[in-house]
Coordinates of C-alpha atoms in Angstrom, one line a residue:
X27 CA 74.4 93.6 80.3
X28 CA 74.2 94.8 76.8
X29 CA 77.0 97.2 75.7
X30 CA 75.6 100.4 74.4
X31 CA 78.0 102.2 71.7
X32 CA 78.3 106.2 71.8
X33 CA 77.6 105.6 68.1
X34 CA 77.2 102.9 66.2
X35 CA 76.3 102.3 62.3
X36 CA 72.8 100.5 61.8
X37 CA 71.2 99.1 58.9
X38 CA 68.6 101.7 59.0
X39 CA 65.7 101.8 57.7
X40 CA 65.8 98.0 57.1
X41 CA 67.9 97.2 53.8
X42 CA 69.2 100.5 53.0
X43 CA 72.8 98.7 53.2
X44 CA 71.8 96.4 50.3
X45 CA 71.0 99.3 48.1
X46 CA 74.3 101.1 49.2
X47 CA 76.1 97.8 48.0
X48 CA 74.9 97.7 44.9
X49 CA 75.3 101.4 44.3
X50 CA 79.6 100.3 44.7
X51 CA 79.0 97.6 42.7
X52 CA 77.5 99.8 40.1
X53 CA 80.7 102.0 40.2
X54 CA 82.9 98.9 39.8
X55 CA 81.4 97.5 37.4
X56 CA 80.9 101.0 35.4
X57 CA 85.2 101.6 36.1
X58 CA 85.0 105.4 35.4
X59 CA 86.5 105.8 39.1
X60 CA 87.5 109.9 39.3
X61 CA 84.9 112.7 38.2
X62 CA 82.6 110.9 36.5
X63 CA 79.1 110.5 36.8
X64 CA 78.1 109.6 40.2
X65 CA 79.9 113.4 41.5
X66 CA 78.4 115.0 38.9
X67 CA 74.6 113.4 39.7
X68 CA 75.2 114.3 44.0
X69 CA 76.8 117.5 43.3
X70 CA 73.2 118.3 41.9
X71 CA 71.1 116.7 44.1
X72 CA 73.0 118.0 47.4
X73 CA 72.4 121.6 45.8
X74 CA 68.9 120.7 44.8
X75 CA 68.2 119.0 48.4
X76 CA 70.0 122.2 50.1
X77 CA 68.2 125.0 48.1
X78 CA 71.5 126.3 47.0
X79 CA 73.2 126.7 43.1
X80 CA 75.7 125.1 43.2
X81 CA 77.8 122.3 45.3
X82 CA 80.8 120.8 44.7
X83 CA 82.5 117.7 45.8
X84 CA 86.0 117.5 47.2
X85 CA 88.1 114.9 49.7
X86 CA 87.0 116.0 52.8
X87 CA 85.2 118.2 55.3
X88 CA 88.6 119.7 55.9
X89 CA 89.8 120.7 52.4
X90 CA 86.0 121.8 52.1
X91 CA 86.9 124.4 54.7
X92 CA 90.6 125.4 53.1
X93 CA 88.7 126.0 49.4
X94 CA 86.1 127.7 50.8
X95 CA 88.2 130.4 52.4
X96 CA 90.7 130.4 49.5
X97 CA 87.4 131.1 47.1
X98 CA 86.3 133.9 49.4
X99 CA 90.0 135.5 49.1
X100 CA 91.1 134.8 52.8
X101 CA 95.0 134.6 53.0
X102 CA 97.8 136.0 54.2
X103 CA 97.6 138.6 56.7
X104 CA 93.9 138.5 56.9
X105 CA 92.0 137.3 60.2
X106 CA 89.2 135.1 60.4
X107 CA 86.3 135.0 63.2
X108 CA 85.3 132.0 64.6
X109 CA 84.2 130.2 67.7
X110 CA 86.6 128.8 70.5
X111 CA 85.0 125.7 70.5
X112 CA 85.0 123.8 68.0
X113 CA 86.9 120.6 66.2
X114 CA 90.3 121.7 65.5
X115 CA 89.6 121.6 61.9
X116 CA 87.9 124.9 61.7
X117 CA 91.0 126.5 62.9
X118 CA 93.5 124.9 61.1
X119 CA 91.8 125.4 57.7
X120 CA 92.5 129.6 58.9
X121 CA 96.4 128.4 59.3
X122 CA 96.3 126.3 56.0
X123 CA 95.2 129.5 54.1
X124 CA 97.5 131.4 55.7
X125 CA 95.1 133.8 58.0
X126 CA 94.7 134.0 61.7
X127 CA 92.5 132.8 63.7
X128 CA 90.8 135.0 66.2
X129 CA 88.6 133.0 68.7
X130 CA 84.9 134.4 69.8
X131 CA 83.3 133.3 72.8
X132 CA 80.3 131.1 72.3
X133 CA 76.4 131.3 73.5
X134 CA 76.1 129.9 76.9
X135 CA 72.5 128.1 75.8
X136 CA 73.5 127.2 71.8
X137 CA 77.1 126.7 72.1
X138 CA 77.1 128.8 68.8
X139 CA 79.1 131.9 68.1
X140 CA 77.0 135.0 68.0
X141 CA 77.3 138.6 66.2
X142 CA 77.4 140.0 69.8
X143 CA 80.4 138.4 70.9
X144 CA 82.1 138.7 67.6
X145 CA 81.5 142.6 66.8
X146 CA 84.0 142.7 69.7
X147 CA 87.0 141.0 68.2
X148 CA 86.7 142.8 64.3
X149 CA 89.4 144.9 64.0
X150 CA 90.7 146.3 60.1
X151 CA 91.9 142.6 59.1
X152 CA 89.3 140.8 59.8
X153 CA 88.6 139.5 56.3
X154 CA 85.5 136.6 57.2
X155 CA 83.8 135.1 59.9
X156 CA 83.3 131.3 59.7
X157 CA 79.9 130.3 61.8
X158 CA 80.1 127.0 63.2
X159 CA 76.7 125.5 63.4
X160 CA 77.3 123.0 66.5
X161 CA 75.9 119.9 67.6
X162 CA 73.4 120.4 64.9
X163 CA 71.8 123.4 65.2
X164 CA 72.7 126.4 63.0
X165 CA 74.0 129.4 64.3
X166 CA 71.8 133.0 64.5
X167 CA 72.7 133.9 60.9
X168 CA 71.0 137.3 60.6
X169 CA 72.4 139.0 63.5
X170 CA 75.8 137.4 61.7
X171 CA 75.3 138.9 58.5
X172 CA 74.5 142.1 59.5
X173 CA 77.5 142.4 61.2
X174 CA 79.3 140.7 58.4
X175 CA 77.5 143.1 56.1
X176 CA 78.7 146.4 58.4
X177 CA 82.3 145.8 58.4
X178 CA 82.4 144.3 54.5
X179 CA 83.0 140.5 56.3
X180 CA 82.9 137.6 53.9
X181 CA 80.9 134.5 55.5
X182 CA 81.9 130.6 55.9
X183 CA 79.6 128.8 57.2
X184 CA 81.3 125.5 58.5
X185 CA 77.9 123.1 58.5
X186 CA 79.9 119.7 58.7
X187 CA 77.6 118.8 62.0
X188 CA 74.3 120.3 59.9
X189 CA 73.4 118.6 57.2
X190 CA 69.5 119.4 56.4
X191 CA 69.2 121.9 59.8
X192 CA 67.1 125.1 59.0
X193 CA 67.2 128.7 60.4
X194 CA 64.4 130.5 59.5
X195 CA 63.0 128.3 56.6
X196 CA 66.2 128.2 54.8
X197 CA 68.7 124.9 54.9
X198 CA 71.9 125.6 56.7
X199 CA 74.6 126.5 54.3
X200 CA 72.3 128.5 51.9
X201 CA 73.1 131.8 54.1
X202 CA 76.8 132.8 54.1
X203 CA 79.3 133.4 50.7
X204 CA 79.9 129.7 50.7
X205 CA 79.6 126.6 52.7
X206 CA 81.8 123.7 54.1
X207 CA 80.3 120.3 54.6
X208 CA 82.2 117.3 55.6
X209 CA 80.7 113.7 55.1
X210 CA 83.0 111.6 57.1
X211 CA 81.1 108.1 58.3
X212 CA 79.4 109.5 61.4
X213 CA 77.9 112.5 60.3
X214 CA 74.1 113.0 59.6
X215 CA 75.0 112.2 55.8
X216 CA 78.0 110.4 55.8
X217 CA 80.2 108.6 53.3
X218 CA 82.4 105.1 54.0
X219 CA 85.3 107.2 54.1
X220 CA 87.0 110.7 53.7
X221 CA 84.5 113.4 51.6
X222 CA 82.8 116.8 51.5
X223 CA 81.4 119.5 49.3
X224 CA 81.8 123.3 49.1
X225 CA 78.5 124.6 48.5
X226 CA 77.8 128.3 47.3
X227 CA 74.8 130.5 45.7
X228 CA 77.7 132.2 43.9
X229 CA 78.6 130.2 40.5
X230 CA 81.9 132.5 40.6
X231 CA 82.9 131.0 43.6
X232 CA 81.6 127.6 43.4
X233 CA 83.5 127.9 39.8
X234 CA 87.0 128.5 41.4
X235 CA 86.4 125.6 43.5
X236 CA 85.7 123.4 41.2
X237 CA 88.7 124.5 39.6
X238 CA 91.3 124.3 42.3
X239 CA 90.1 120.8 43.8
X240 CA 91.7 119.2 40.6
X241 CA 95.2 121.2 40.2
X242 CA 93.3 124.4 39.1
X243 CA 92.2 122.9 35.9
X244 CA 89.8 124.0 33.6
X245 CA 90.0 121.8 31.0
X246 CA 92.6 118.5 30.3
X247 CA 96.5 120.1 30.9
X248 CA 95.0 124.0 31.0
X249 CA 96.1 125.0 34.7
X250 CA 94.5 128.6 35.0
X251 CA 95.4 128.4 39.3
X252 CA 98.1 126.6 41.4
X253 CA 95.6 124.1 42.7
X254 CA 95.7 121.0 44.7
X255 CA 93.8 117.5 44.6
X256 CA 91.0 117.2 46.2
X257 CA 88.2 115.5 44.6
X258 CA 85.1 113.8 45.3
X259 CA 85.7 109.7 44.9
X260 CA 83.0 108.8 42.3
X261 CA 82.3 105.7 44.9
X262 CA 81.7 108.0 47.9
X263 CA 79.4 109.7 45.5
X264 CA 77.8 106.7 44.6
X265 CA 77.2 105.9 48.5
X266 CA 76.0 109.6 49.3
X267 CA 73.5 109.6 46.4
X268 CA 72.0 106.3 47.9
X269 CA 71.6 107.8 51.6
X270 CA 70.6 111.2 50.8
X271 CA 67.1 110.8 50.1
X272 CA 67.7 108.8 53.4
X273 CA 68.8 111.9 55.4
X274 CA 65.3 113.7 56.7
X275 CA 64.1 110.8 57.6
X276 CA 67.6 110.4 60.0
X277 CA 67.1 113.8 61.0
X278 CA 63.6 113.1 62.1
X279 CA 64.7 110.0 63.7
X280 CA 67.7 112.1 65.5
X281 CA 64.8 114.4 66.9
X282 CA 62.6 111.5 68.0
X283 CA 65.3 110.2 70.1
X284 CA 66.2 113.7 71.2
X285 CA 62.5 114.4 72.4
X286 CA 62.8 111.4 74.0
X287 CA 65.8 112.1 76.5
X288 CA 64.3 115.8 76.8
X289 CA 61.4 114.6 78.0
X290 CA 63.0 111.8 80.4
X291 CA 66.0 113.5 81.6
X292 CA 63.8 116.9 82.6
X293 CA 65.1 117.5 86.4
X294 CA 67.3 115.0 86.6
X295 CA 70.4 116.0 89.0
X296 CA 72.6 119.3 87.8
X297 CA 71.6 118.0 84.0
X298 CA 71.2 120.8 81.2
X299 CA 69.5 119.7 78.9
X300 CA 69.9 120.7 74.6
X301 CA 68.3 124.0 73.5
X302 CA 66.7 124.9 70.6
X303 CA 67.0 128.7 69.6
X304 CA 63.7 130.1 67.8
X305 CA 63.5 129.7 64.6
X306 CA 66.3 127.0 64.7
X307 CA 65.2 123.3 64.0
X308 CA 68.1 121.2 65.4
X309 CA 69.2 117.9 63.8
X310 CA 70.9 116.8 66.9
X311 CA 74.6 115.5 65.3
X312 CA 75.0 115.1 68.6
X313 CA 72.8 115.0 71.8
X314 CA 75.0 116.8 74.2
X315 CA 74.3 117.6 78.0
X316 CA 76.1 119.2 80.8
X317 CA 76.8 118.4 84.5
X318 CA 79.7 119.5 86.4
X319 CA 79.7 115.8 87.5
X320 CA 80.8 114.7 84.1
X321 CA 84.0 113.0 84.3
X322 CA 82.0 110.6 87.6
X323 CA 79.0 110.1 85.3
X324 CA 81.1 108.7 82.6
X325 CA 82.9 106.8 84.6
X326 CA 79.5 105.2 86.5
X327 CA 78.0 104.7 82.6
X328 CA 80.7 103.1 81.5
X329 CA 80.3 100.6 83.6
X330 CA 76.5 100.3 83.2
X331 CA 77.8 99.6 79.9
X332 CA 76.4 103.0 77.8
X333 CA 79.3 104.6 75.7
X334 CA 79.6 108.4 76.0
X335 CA 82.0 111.3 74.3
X336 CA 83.1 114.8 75.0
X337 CA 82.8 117.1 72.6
X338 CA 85.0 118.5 73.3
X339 CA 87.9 118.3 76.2
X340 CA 90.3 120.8 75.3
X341 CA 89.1 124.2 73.7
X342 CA 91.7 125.9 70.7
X343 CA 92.8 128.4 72.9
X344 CA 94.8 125.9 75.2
X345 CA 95.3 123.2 72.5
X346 CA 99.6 123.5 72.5
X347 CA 99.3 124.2 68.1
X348 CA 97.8 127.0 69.2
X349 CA 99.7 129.0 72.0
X350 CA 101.3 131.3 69.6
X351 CA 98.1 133.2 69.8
X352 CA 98.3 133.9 73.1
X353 CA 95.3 133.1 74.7
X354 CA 95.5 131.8 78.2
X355 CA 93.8 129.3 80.9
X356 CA 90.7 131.8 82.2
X357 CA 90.5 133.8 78.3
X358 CA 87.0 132.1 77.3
X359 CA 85.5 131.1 80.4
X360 CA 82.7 129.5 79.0
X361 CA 84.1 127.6 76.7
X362 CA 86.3 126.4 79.4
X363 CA 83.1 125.4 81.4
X364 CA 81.4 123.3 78.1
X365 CA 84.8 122.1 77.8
X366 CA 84.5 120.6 81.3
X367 CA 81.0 120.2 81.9
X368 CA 80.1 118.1 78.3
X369 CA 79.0 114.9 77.7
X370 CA 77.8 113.1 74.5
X371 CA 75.1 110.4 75.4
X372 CA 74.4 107.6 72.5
X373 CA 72.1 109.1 69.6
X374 CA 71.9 107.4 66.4
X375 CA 68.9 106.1 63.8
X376 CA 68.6 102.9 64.8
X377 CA 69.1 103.3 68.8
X378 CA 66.7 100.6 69.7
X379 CA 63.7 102.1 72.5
X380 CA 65.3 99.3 74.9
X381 CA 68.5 100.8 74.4
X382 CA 67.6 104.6 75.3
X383 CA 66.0 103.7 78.3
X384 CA 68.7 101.7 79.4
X385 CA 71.1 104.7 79.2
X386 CA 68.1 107.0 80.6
X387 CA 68.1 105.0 83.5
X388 CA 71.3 105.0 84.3
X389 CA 71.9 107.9 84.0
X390 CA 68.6 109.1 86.7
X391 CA 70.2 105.9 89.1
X392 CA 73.9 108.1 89.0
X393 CA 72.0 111.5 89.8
X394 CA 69.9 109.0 93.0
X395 CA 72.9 108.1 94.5
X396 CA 74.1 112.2 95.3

């Protein structure tokens, strides 16, 4: 029986990992190794690609987060919106810039935080609110920025699972203060290692970033802020300028496959199925369903061989680093039921047709034995 990964990296389209190792090689061979050319040239065509001014390379999707508060002036004492379910990352970026997190109940159908469910938590500290667009589809951004606008909120976006999504037109990312992308290896445009970019229409902003992500320097030994280290590796840059005139195509790819298991799963036991808000065009990051038989079904695919994840187990508000807010079992009762009821099924460019239906099928044989 052929073992089906939850994810799995492909050489695809055919020979795009030839061109990715000679882009290294390039790098090696050219031995300028930290801000050189190869940032500089993504940094502009990630902007260009996103519709945005200005983006700016850094480590990780994490310290993408961390600057991107800091440029936005969240800190001490301040409070910060965002959804209860989500990677831990989102919150702990809050902690490392030393605000609070408050937690907002997500959408039921998206998974997304909403302005509804967030006007409830703003009180006088609440300095921003960080939208999470999930799974791949971006969040309902102008109900957020009116509220945002109302109560004088500055916006994050945290699009880390949304490279190249759209709401409205527009490329997630372009829509709040400033924007957090993360390019470890498994994400729609990923890296061969640790990377990201802060991306802002603000050249003030995206100027302090640039700034802080290498000790707060503006020029050679002239710190104007107390920064930190966090820059884009001019061979992850290399690697990310190969793949991303790769990434609609992936996309596309993403929502082939996803039509695919809408179409065939339709019906199928308890099952609920993605949706796609109007307006929205989902990337699918991740193809996630729900059954309240998902610990059994994982178990039964498994051992059909088909690799699964749950995104994701625990939610923040009964994660232990987080008990010092206060939150209890029964706070966020839906997140508490994605939490329980989630499961990732394989989705990847270059998922082979065999391979789909394989999981398809066992997943309707699990659902004919009820």
């Amino acid at each position: 029986m052929e073992q089906i990964p939850s994810f799995a990296f492909r050489d695809y389209p055919a020979g795009s990992e030839t061109v990715l190792h000679k882009a290294i090689a390039d790098v090696v061979a050219g031995k300028q190794y930290i801000l050189g050319r190869e940032v500089s040239s993504f940094e502009q065509a990630f902007a260009a690609y996103l519709g945005a001014a200005a983006a700016v390379g850094v480590g990780n999707g994490y310290d993408a987060l961390v600057l991107a508060l800091k440029a936005v002036g969240v800190g001490a004492g301040d409070e910060v919106l965002l959804p209860v379910n989500t990677f831990v990352a989102t919150a702990h970026a809050v902690c490392q810039a030393g605000a609070r997190p408050v937690l907002v109940e997500p959408d039921m159908h998206t998974y997304n935080i909403t302005a509804a469910a967030a006007a409830a938590s703003v009180t006088p500290r609440s300095k921003a609110l960080l939208a999470v667009h999930l799974y791949g589809q971006p969040c309902d951004m102008g109900p957020l920025l009116e509220l945002a606008g109302q109560h004088k909120l500055q916006v994050v976006e945290d699009a880390a699972q949304a490279h190249g999504a759209t709401y409205a037109g527009a490329k997630a990312g372009t829509f709040g203060h400033v924007a957090a992308f993360s390019f470890y290896p498994t994400k729609n445009l990923g890296a061969l290692g640790d990377a990201g970019a802060v991306v802002s229409n603000n050249t003030r902003l995206a100027g302090f970033v640039r700034k802080y992500r290498n000790y707060g320097e503006q020029q050679k030994y002239c710190h104007e802020l107390i920064g930190v280290n966090s820059r884009l590796d001019e061979l992850q840059a290399a690697v990310l300028g190969v793949k991303l005139p790769y990434l609609d195509a992936w996309n596309r790819e993403r929502q082939r496959l996803a039509a695919v298991y809408l179409q065939q799963l339709q019906e199928v036991g308890d099952v609920v199925l993605p949706y796609t808000a109007p307006g929205c065009e989902h990337v699918y990051h991740i193809f996630n369903i729900r059954t309240r038989h998902r610990d059994a079904l994982r178990s039964y695919l498994q051992a059909q061989g088909v690799g699964t994840a749950i995104h994701y187990p625990v939610p923040l508000h009964l994660q232990p680093a987080y008990r010092f807010l206060g939150y209890k079992a029964g706070s966020f009762p839906v997140a508490e039921a994605l939490a329980a009821t989630s499961l990732s099924l394989p989705l990847f460019p270059g998922l082979s047709e065999a391979e789909q239906q394989q999981v398809i099928n066992a997943v309707k044989r699990f659902f004919c034995r009820k």
